[in-house]
Amino acid sequence: MHENRTPSDSPSPTPSHEASGETPFRIQYASRVYRLPPYMFGRINSLLYQKRRAGSDVIDLGMGNPSDPPEDYVIEKLAEAARDPRNHGYSKSNGIINLRREVAGKYLKKYGVRLDPDEQIITCLGSKEGFSHLCLALMGPGDTAIVPAPYFPVHMYAVALASGNVITLEVAESDRFLSNIAYTCQHLVPKPKLLIICYPHNPSTVTVEPDFFKDIVKLARQYGFMVISDFAYA
């Protein structure tokens, strides 16, 4: 179980008006905010900034930002779309249908899986936003999610924002990881509601064979939990 955050770790309250004699006002954050651990990349960036200000030559191994710029034709197409008045309004809530159809076509071509662009594909502002809203839709107070450790920060934060609990299981060889999932489901009351997996695993780079996913589906059906597969690096 992850450690809850204490109020002293929370964002600083708004400035008070003690100097003017007014009664200080402090924002009362929701309890879920105090359950969020410090953001790892934020801490890394802070340390990086301090070291560079002190004159140190530091290689940043934090976020995996691309080293090469996008292709010119991508930038040109983006600029062309930005100039089109038809794009100067709000998009549909589930995303542009032509884009969703293209995603379905690519998924079928690459993985041999047929997806319904109307029922099984939605566009988001980014993977973190989509992941967080998915957890809000699937989890509630008291629900538990199994998260492989070490974990990408949003896998923990999204569950916490949904007022859920987290159990971390160490990323290991696939057989041991599967047996640990089964053991947790057999002994935890109530049973876990959600399993989050990410392969190739971020940040450990662990990989699995295709049969691993079949075994995950079997366990999910046997113990009645849902599975989120963060397919970021496939």
mmCIF file of N, CA and C in Angstrom, residues 2-112:
data_model
loop_
_atom_site.group_PDB
_atom_site.id
_atom_site.type_symbol
_atom_site.label_atom_id
_atom_site.label_comp_id
_atom_site.label_asym_id
_atom_site.label_seq_id
_atom_site.Cartn_x
_atom_site.Cartn_y
_atom_site.Cartn_z
ATOM 1 N N HIS A 2 0.533 2.234 -0.816
ATOM 2 C CA HIS A 2 1.391 3.403 -0.841
ATOM 3 C C HIS A 2 1.139 4.264 0.381
ATOM 4 N N GLU A 3 2.141 5.051 0.749
ATOM 5 C CA GLU A 3 2.020 5.912 1.907
ATOM 6 C C GLU A 3 1.178 7.127 1.559
ATOM 7 N N ASN A 4 0.248 7.481 2.474
ATOM 8 C CA ASN A 4 -0.566 8.659 2.244
ATOM 9 C C ASN A 4 0.258 9.917 2.458
ATOM 10 N N ARG A 5 -0.128 10.946 1.800
ATOM 11 C CA ARG A 5 0.571 12.214 1.904
ATOM 12 C C ARG A 5 0.044 12.976 3.104
ATOM 13 N N THR A 6 0.892 13.622 3.851
ATOM 14 C CA THR A 6 0.480 14.405 5.003
ATOM 15 C C THR A 6 0.177 15.822 4.568
ATOM 16 N N PRO A 7 -0.627 16.551 5.357
ATOM 17 C CA PRO A 7 -0.941 17.924 4.971
ATOM 18 C C PRO A 7 0.293 18.784 4.753
ATOM 19 N N SER A 8 1.402 18.487 5.464
ATOM 20 C CA SER A 8 2.613 19.288 5.291
ATOM 21 C C SER A 8 3.239 19.100 3.922
ATOM 22 N N ASP A 9 2.901 17.977 3.240
ATOM 23 C CA ASP A 9 3.429 17.722 1.904
ATOM 24 C C ASP A 9 2.562 18.333 0.822
ATOM 25 N N SER A 10 1.398 18.865 1.205
ATOM 26 C CA SER A 10 0.434 19.348 0.222
ATOM 27 C C SER A 10 0.860 20.698 -0.326
ATOM 28 N N PRO A 11 0.196 21.127 -1.421
ATOM 29 C CA PRO A 11 0.511 22.448 -1.948
ATOM 30 C C PRO A 11 0.309 23.520 -0.894
ATOM 31 N N SER A 12 1.113 24.573 -0.937
ATOM 32 C CA SER A 12 1.016 25.635 0.054
ATOM 33 C C SER A 12 -0.324 26.337 -0.060
ATOM 34 N N PRO A 13 -0.948 26.692 1.061
ATOM 35 C CA PRO A 13 -2.226 27.401 1.000
ATOM 36 C C PRO A 13 -2.052 28.800 0.436
ATOM 37 N N THR A 14 -3.168 29.411 0.110
ATOM 38 C CA THR A 14 -3.109 30.762 -0.423
ATOM 39 C C THR A 14 -2.620 31.716 0.654
ATOM 40 N N PRO A 15 -1.953 32.806 0.259
ATOM 41 C CA PRO A 15 -1.434 33.749 1.251
ATOM 42 C C PRO A 15 -2.542 34.284 2.141
ATOM 43 N N SER A 16 -2.255 34.432 3.427
ATOM 44 C CA SER A 16 -3.246 34.964 4.360
ATOM 45 C C SER A 16 -3.215 36.488 4.323
ATOM 46 N N HIS A 17 -4.158 37.069 5.046
ATOM 47 C CA HIS A 17 -4.246 38.526 5.096
ATOM 48 C C HIS A 17 -4.001 39.006 6.519
ATOM 49 N N GLU A 18 -3.081 38.315 7.231
ATOM 50 C CA GLU A 18 -2.828 38.655 8.617
ATOM 51 C C GLU A 18 -2.317 40.087 8.753
ATOM 52 N N ALA A 19 -1.530 40.532 7.756
ATOM 53 C CA ALA A 19 -0.957 41.876 7.843
ATOM 54 C C ALA A 19 -2.041 42.948 7.866
ATOM 55 N N SER A 20 -3.164 42.687 7.206
ATOM 56 C CA SER A 20 -4.236 43.677 7.143
ATOM 57 C C SER A 20 -5.237 43.509 8.270
ATOM 58 N N GLY A 21 -5.010 42.515 9.139
ATOM 59 C CA GLY A 21 -5.924 42.290 10.244
ATOM 60 C C GLY A 21 -7.109 41.426 9.902
ATOM 61 N N GLU A 22 -7.209 40.968 8.662
ATOM 62 C CA GLU A 22 -8.318 40.111 8.274
ATOM 63 C C GLU A 22 -8.096 38.696 8.772
ATOM 64 N N THR A 23 -9.182 37.956 8.911
ATOM 65 C CA THR A 23 -9.085 36.559 9.325
ATOM 66 C C THR A 23 -8.444 35.749 8.208
ATOM 67 N N PRO A 24 -7.367 35.005 8.508
ATOM 68 C CA PRO A 24 -6.709 34.211 7.451
ATOM 69 C C PRO A 24 -7.671 33.209 6.827
ATOM 70 N N PHE A 25 -7.571 33.063 5.539
ATOM 71 C CA PHE A 25 -8.387 32.069 4.832
ATOM 72 C C PHE A 25 -7.472 31.030 4.211
ATOM 73 N N ARG A 26 -7.761 29.777 4.467
ATOM 74 C CA ARG A 26 -6.946 28.700 3.918
ATOM 75 C C ARG A 26 -7.838 27.750 3.129
ATOM 76 N N ILE A 27 -7.366 27.396 1.954
ATOM 77 C CA ILE A 27 -8.109 26.456 1.119
ATOM 78 C C ILE A 27 -8.076 25.077 1.758
ATOM 79 N N GLN A 28 -9.224 24.449 1.854
ATOM 80 C CA GLN A 28 -9.314 23.085 2.368
ATOM 81 C C GLN A 28 -9.352 22.123 1.185
ATOM 82 N N TYR A 29 -8.249 21.428 0.968
ATOM 83 C CA TYR A 29 -8.187 20.501 -0.154
ATOM 84 C C TYR A 29 -8.975 19.236 0.156
ATOM 85 N N ALA A 30 -9.460 18.579 -0.886
ATOM 86 C CA ALA A 30 -10.133 17.290 -0.720
ATOM 87 C C ALA A 30 -9.139 16.275 -0.165
ATOM 88 N N SER A 31 -9.641 15.313 0.586
ATOM 89 C CA SER A 31 -8.770 14.334 1.235
ATOM 90 C C SER A 31 -7.921 13.575 0.222
ATOM 91 N N ARG A 32 -8.435 13.409 -1.010
ATOM 92 C CA ARG A 32 -7.681 12.654 -2.012
ATOM 93 C C ARG A 32 -6.360 13.350 -2.370
ATOM 94 N N VAL A 33 -6.312 14.664 -2.220
ATOM 95 C CA VAL A 33 -5.087 15.392 -2.549
ATOM 96 C C VAL A 33 -3.951 14.980 -1.624
ATOM 97 N N TYR A 34 -4.267 14.741 -0.350
ATOM 98 C CA TYR A 34 -3.232 14.377 0.618
ATOM 99 C C TYR A 34 -2.740 12.947 0.425
ATOM 100 N N ARG A 35 -3.433 12.178 -0.403
ATOM 101 C CA ARG A 35 -3.025 10.799 -0.658
ATOM 102 C C ARG A 35 -2.044 10.701 -1.824
ATOM 103 N N LEU A 36 -1.833 11.818 -2.500
ATOM 104 C CA LEU A 36 -0.922 11.799 -3.644
ATOM 105 C C LEU A 36 0.524 11.878 -3.165
ATOM 106 N N PRO A 37 1.366 10.958 -3.600
ATOM 107 C CA PRO A 37 2.793 11.077 -3.269
ATOM 108 C C PRO A 37 3.414 12.217 -4.063
ATOM 109 N N PRO A 38 4.562 12.717 -3.645
ATOM 110 C CA PRO A 38 5.236 13.771 -4.423
ATOM 111 C C PRO A 38 5.480 13.302 -5.856
ATOM 112 N N TYR A 39 5.365 14.237 -6.802
ATOM 113 C CA TYR A 39 5.542 13.892 -8.213
ATOM 114 C C TYR A 39 7.027 13.699 -8.503
ATOM 115 N N MET A 40 7.403 12.493 -8.884
ATOM 116 C CA MET A 40 8.814 12.148 -9.026
ATOM 117 C C MET A 40 9.535 13.031 -10.045
ATOM 118 N N PHE A 41 8.904 13.242 -11.214
ATOM 119 C CA PHE A 41 9.563 14.051 -12.232
ATOM 120 C C PHE A 41 9.722 15.501 -11.776
ATOM 121 N N GLY A 42 8.778 15.981 -10.969
ATOM 122 C CA GLY A 42 8.901 17.322 -10.418
ATOM 123 C C GLY A 42 10.102 17.439 -9.496
ATOM 124 N N ARG A 43 10.313 16.417 -8.678
ATOM 125 C CA ARG A 43 11.461 16.423 -7.769
ATOM 126 C C ARG A 43 12.775 16.336 -8.555
ATOM 127 N N ILE A 44 12.774 15.493 -9.597
ATOM 128 C CA ILE A 44 13.980 15.371 -10.424
ATOM 129 C C ILE A 44 14.304 16.702 -11.102
ATOM 130 N N ASN A 45 13.276 17.362 -11.651
ATOM 131 C CA ASN A 45 13.505 18.643 -12.323
ATOM 132 C C ASN A 45 14.029 19.698 -11.353
ATOM 133 N N SER A 46 13.533 19.676 -10.121
ATOM 134 C CA SER A 46 13.998 20.626 -9.116
ATOM 135 C C SER A 46 15.474 20.404 -8.785
ATOM 136 N N LEU A 47 15.846 19.139 -8.593
ATOM 137 C CA LEU A 47 17.251 18.817 -8.313
ATOM 138 C C LEU A 47 18.143 19.166 -9.504
ATOM 139 N N LEU A 48 17.620 18.894 -10.707
ATOM 140 C CA LEU A 48 18.373 19.201 -11.927
ATOM 141 C C LEU A 48 18.632 20.704 -12.036
ATOM 142 N N TYR A 49 17.605 21.485 -11.746
ATOM 143 C CA TYR A 49 17.728 22.947 -11.805
ATOM 144 C C TYR A 49 18.773 23.447 -10.810
ATOM 145 N N GLN A 50 18.725 22.904 -9.591
ATOM 146 C CA GLN A 50 19.676 23.331 -8.561
ATOM 147 C C GLN A 50 21.114 22.997 -8.960
ATOM 148 N N LYS A 51 21.323 21.802 -9.489
ATOM 149 C CA LYS A 51 22.671 21.386 -9.871
ATOM 150 C C LYS A 51 23.214 22.240 -11.019
ATOM 151 N N ARG A 52 22.359 22.516 -12.007
ATOM 152 C CA ARG A 52 22.813 23.304 -13.150
ATOM 153 C C ARG A 52 23.086 24.754 -12.760
ATOM 154 N N ARG A 53 22.300 25.280 -11.841
ATOM 155 C CA ARG A 53 22.556 26.635 -11.354
ATOM 156 C C ARG A 53 23.885 26.709 -10.613
ATOM 157 N N ALA A 54 24.255 25.575 -9.991
ATOM 158 C CA ALA A 54 25.522 25.523 -9.261
ATOM 159 C C ALA A 54 26.709 25.268 -10.185
ATOM 160 N N GLY A 55 26.427 25.109 -11.492
ATOM 161 C CA GLY A 55 27.502 24.938 -12.456
ATOM 162 C C GLY A 55 27.818 23.511 -12.824
ATOM 163 N N SER A 56 27.016 22.558 -12.345
ATOM 164 C CA SER A 56 27.282 21.152 -12.655
ATOM 165 C C SER A 56 26.778 20.809 -14.051
ATOM 166 N N ASP A 57 27.498 19.943 -14.734
ATOM 167 C CA ASP A 57 27.090 19.439 -16.048
ATOM 168 C C ASP A 57 26.339 18.134 -15.819
ATOM 169 N N VAL A 58 25.013 18.179 -15.928
ATOM 170 C CA VAL A 58 24.168 17.043 -15.569
ATOM 171 C C VAL A 58 23.481 16.488 -16.809
ATOM 172 N N ILE A 59 23.512 15.184 -16.967
ATOM 173 C CA ILE A 59 22.769 14.506 -18.031
ATOM 174 C C ILE A 59 21.400 14.133 -17.480
ATOM 175 N N ASP A 60 20.352 14.611 -18.120
ATOM 176 C CA ASP A 60 18.985 14.391 -17.650
ATOM 177 C C ASP A 60 18.481 13.028 -18.117
ATOM 178 N N LEU A 61 18.276 12.119 -17.168
ATOM 179 C CA LEU A 61 17.714 10.803 -17.476
ATOM 180 C C LEU A 61 16.293 10.692 -16.936
ATOM 181 N N GLY A 62 15.608 11.811 -16.829
ATOM 182 C CA GLY A 62 14.242 11.828 -16.317
ATOM 183 C C GLY A 62 13.246 11.440 -17.394
ATOM 184 N N MET A 63 12.456 12.394 -17.861
ATOM 185 C CA MET A 63 11.459 12.110 -18.890
ATOM 186 C C MET A 63 12.131 11.746 -20.207
ATOM 187 N N GLY A 64 11.521 10.820 -20.914
ATOM 188 C CA GLY A 64 12.069 10.388 -22.199
ATOM 189 C C GLY A 64 11.619 11.270 -23.335
ATOM 190 N N ASN A 65 12.037 12.526 -23.330
ATOM 191 C CA ASN A 65 11.670 13.435 -24.410
ATOM 192 C C ASN A 65 12.394 13.054 -25.699
ATOM 193 N N PRO A 66 11.719 13.179 -26.844
ATOM 194 C CA PRO A 66 12.376 12.846 -28.115
ATOM 195 C C PRO A 66 13.545 13.775 -28.389
ATOM 196 N N SER A 67 14.599 13.216 -28.964
ATOM 197 C CA SER A 67 15.787 14.018 -29.275
ATOM 198 C C SER A 67 15.716 14.632 -30.669
ATOM 199 N N ASP A 68 14.859 14.100 -31.525
ATOM 200 C CA ASP A 68 14.734 14.601 -32.898
ATOM 201 C C ASP A 68 13.399 15.324 -33.070
ATOM 202 N N PRO A 69 13.369 16.383 -33.872
ATOM 203 C CA PRO A 69 12.119 17.103 -34.109
ATOM 204 C C PRO A 69 11.185 16.293 -35.002
ATOM 205 N N PRO A 70 9.885 16.646 -35.028
ATOM 206 C CA PRO A 70 8.961 15.983 -35.957
ATOM 207 C C PRO A 70 9.375 16.250 -37.402
ATOM 208 N N GLU A 71 8.922 15.391 -38.295
ATOM 209 C CA GLU A 71 9.197 15.605 -39.719
ATOM 210 C C GLU A 71 8.548 16.920 -40.177
ATOM 211 N N ASP A 72 9.166 17.556 -41.170
ATOM 212 C CA ASP A 72 8.661 18.843 -41.650
ATOM 213 C C ASP A 72 7.216 18.750 -42.132
ATOM 214 N N TYR A 73 6.872 17.633 -42.801
ATOM 215 C CA TYR A 73 5.518 17.531 -43.350
ATOM 216 C C TYR A 73 4.476 17.458 -42.240
ATOM 217 N N VAL A 74 4.859 16.930 -41.080
ATOM 218 C CA VAL A 74 3.940 16.882 -39.942
ATOM 219 C C VAL A 74 3.666 18.296 -39.440
ATOM 220 N N ILE A 75 4.718 19.084 -39.290
ATOM 221 C CA ILE A 75 4.566 20.465 -38.826
ATOM 222 C C ILE A 75 3.755 21.283 -39.828
ATOM 223 N N GLU A 76 4.018 21.068 -41.125
ATOM 224 C CA GLU A 76 3.291 21.807 -42.161
ATOM 225 C C GLU A 76 1.806 21.458 -42.154
ATOM 226 N N LYS A 77 1.493 20.177 -41.992
ATOM 227 C CA LYS A 77 0.094 19.753 -41.945
ATOM 228 C C LYS A 77 -0.608 20.337 -40.720
ATOM 229 N N LEU A 78 0.099 20.376 -39.596
ATOM 230 C CA LEU A 78 -0.468 20.944 -38.377
ATOM 231 C C LEU A 78 -0.768 22.426 -38.565
ATOM 232 N N ALA A 79 0.173 23.146 -39.191
ATOM 233 C CA ALA A 79 -0.038 24.569 -39.454
ATOM 234 C C ALA A 79 -1.202 24.775 -40.422
ATOM 235 N N GLU A 80 -1.290 23.921 -41.435
ATOM 236 C CA GLU A 80 -2.385 24.002 -42.410
ATOM 237 C C GLU A 80 -3.735 23.799 -41.729
ATOM 238 N N ALA A 81 -3.792 22.820 -40.833
ATOM 239 C CA ALA A 81 -5.047 22.552 -40.122
ATOM 240 C C ALA A 81 -5.408 23.703 -39.192
ATOM 241 N N ALA A 82 -4.401 24.350 -38.598
ATOM 242 C CA ALA A 82 -4.655 25.458 -37.683
ATOM 243 C C ALA A 82 -5.229 26.668 -38.415
ATOM 244 N N ARG A 83 -4.921 26.807 -39.700
ATOM 245 C CA ARG A 83 -5.426 27.943 -40.487
ATOM 246 C C ARG A 83 -6.832 27.697 -41.036
ATOM 247 N N ASP A 84 -7.308 26.483 -40.959
ATOM 248 C CA ASP A 84 -8.617 26.133 -41.516
ATOM 249 C C ASP A 84 -9.715 26.576 -40.546
ATOM 250 N N PRO A 85 -10.600 27.502 -40.946
ATOM 251 C CA PRO A 85 -11.654 27.997 -40.050
ATOM 252 C C PRO A 85 -12.560 26.884 -39.518
ATOM 253 N N ARG A 86 -12.668 25.798 -40.253
ATOM 254 C CA ARG A 86 -13.527 24.702 -39.790
ATOM 255 C C ARG A 86 -12.993 24.064 -38.511
ATOM 256 N N ASN A 87 -11.731 24.303 -38.222
ATOM 257 C CA ASN A 87 -11.126 23.721 -37.024
ATOM 258 C C ASN A 87 -11.081 24.689 -35.850
ATOM 259 N N HIS A 88 -11.752 25.824 -35.971
ATOM 260 C CA HIS A 88 -11.687 26.852 -34.935
ATOM 261 C C HIS A 88 -12.833 26.724 -33.935
ATOM 262 N N GLY A 89 -13.343 25.539 -33.756
ATOM 263 C CA GLY A 89 -14.411 25.311 -32.785
ATOM 264 C C GLY A 89 -14.102 24.095 -31.938
ATOM 265 N N TYR A 90 -15.064 23.699 -31.141
ATOM 266 C CA TYR A 90 -14.890 22.528 -30.285
ATOM 267 C C TYR A 90 -15.043 21.246 -31.091
ATOM 268 N N SER A 91 -14.269 20.257 -30.732
ATOM 269 C CA SER A 91 -14.397 18.947 -31.361
ATOM 270 C C SER A 91 -15.530 18.172 -30.699
ATOM 271 N N LYS A 92 -15.923 17.079 -31.302
ATOM 272 C CA LYS A 92 -16.909 16.204 -30.675
ATOM 273 C C LYS A 92 -16.292 15.558 -29.442
ATOM 274 N N SER A 93 -17.139 15.197 -28.492
ATOM 275 C CA SER A 93 -16.653 14.718 -27.200
ATOM 276 C C SER A 93 -15.807 13.460 -27.313
ATOM 277 N N ASN A 94 -16.128 12.595 -28.267
ATOM 278 C CA ASN A 94 -15.357 11.351 -28.401
ATOM 279 C C ASN A 94 -14.304 11.423 -29.502
ATOM 280 N N GLY A 95 -14.131 12.601 -30.119
ATOM 281 C CA GLY A 95 -13.092 12.774 -31.119
ATOM 282 C C GLY A 95 -13.624 12.732 -32.541
ATOM 283 N N ILE A 96 -12.844 13.231 -33.464
ATOM 284 C CA ILE A 96 -13.232 13.281 -34.876
ATOM 285 C C ILE A 96 -13.381 11.863 -35.420
ATOM 286 N N ILE A 97 -14.479 11.593 -36.085
ATOM 287 C CA ILE A 97 -14.780 10.236 -36.543
ATOM 288 C C ILE A 97 -13.729 9.729 -37.532
ATOM 289 N N ASN A 98 -13.259 10.597 -38.432
ATOM 290 C CA ASN A 98 -12.248 10.145 -39.397
ATOM 291 C C ASN A 98 -10.955 9.723 -38.705
ATOM 292 N N LEU A 99 -10.595 10.428 -37.638
ATOM 293 C CA LEU A 99 -9.405 10.059 -36.873
ATOM 294 C C LEU A 99 -9.613 8.709 -36.195
ATOM 295 N N ARG A 100 -10.781 8.509 -35.614
ATOM 296 C CA ARG A 100 -11.055 7.233 -34.938
ATOM 297 C C ARG A 100 -11.083 6.073 -35.930
ATOM 298 N N ARG A 101 -11.566 6.333 -37.133
ATOM 299 C CA ARG A 101 -11.554 5.287 -38.168
ATOM 300 C C ARG A 101 -10.125 4.949 -38.585
ATOM 301 N N GLU A 102 -9.280 5.969 -38.688
ATOM 302 C CA GLU A 102 -7.874 5.730 -39.033
ATOM 303 C C GLU A 102 -7.182 4.911 -37.946
ATOM 304 N N VAL A 103 -7.487 5.216 -36.691
ATOM 305 C CA VAL A 103 -6.912 4.448 -35.579
ATOM 306 C C VAL A 103 -7.355 2.993 -35.660
ATOM 307 N N ALA A 104 -8.634 2.779 -35.927
ATOM 308 C CA ALA A 104 -9.147 1.413 -36.047
ATOM 309 C C ALA A 104 -8.463 0.681 -37.194
ATOM 310 N N GLY A 105 -8.266 1.380 -38.325
ATOM 311 C CA GLY A 105 -7.610 0.752 -39.466
ATOM 312 C C GLY A 105 -6.166 0.382 -39.174
ATOM 313 N N LYS A 106 -5.448 1.264 -38.494
ATOM 314 C CA LYS A 106 -4.053 0.970 -38.163
ATOM 315 C C LYS A 106 -3.968 -0.189 -37.171
ATOM 316 N N TYR A 107 -4.882 -0.228 -36.207
ATOM 317 C CA TYR A 107 -4.873 -1.303 -35.209
ATOM 318 C C TYR A 107 -5.142 -2.648 -35.866
ATOM 319 N N LEU A 108 -6.063 -2.659 -36.827
ATOM 320 C CA LEU A 108 -6.361 -3.899 -37.543
ATOM 321 C C LEU A 108 -5.160 -4.344 -38.366
ATOM 322 N N LYS A 109 -4.527 -3.401 -39.049
ATOM 323 C CA LYS A 109 -3.382 -3.731 -39.899
ATOM 324 C C LYS A 109 -2.190 -4.213 -39.082
ATOM 325 N N LYS A 110 -1.947 -3.578 -37.938
ATOM 326 C CA LYS A 110 -0.750 -3.891 -37.151
ATOM 327 C C LYS A 110 -0.943 -5.087 -36.231
ATOM 328 N N TYR A 111 -2.137 -5.205 -35.630
ATOM 329 C CA TYR A 111 -2.340 -6.236 -34.607
ATOM 330 C C TYR A 111 -3.376 -7.290 -34.981
ATOM 331 N N GLY A 112 -4.081 -7.079 -36.103
ATOM 332 C CA GLY A 112 -5.095 -8.047 -36.498
ATOM 333 C C GLY A 112 -6.321 -8.035 -35.615
#
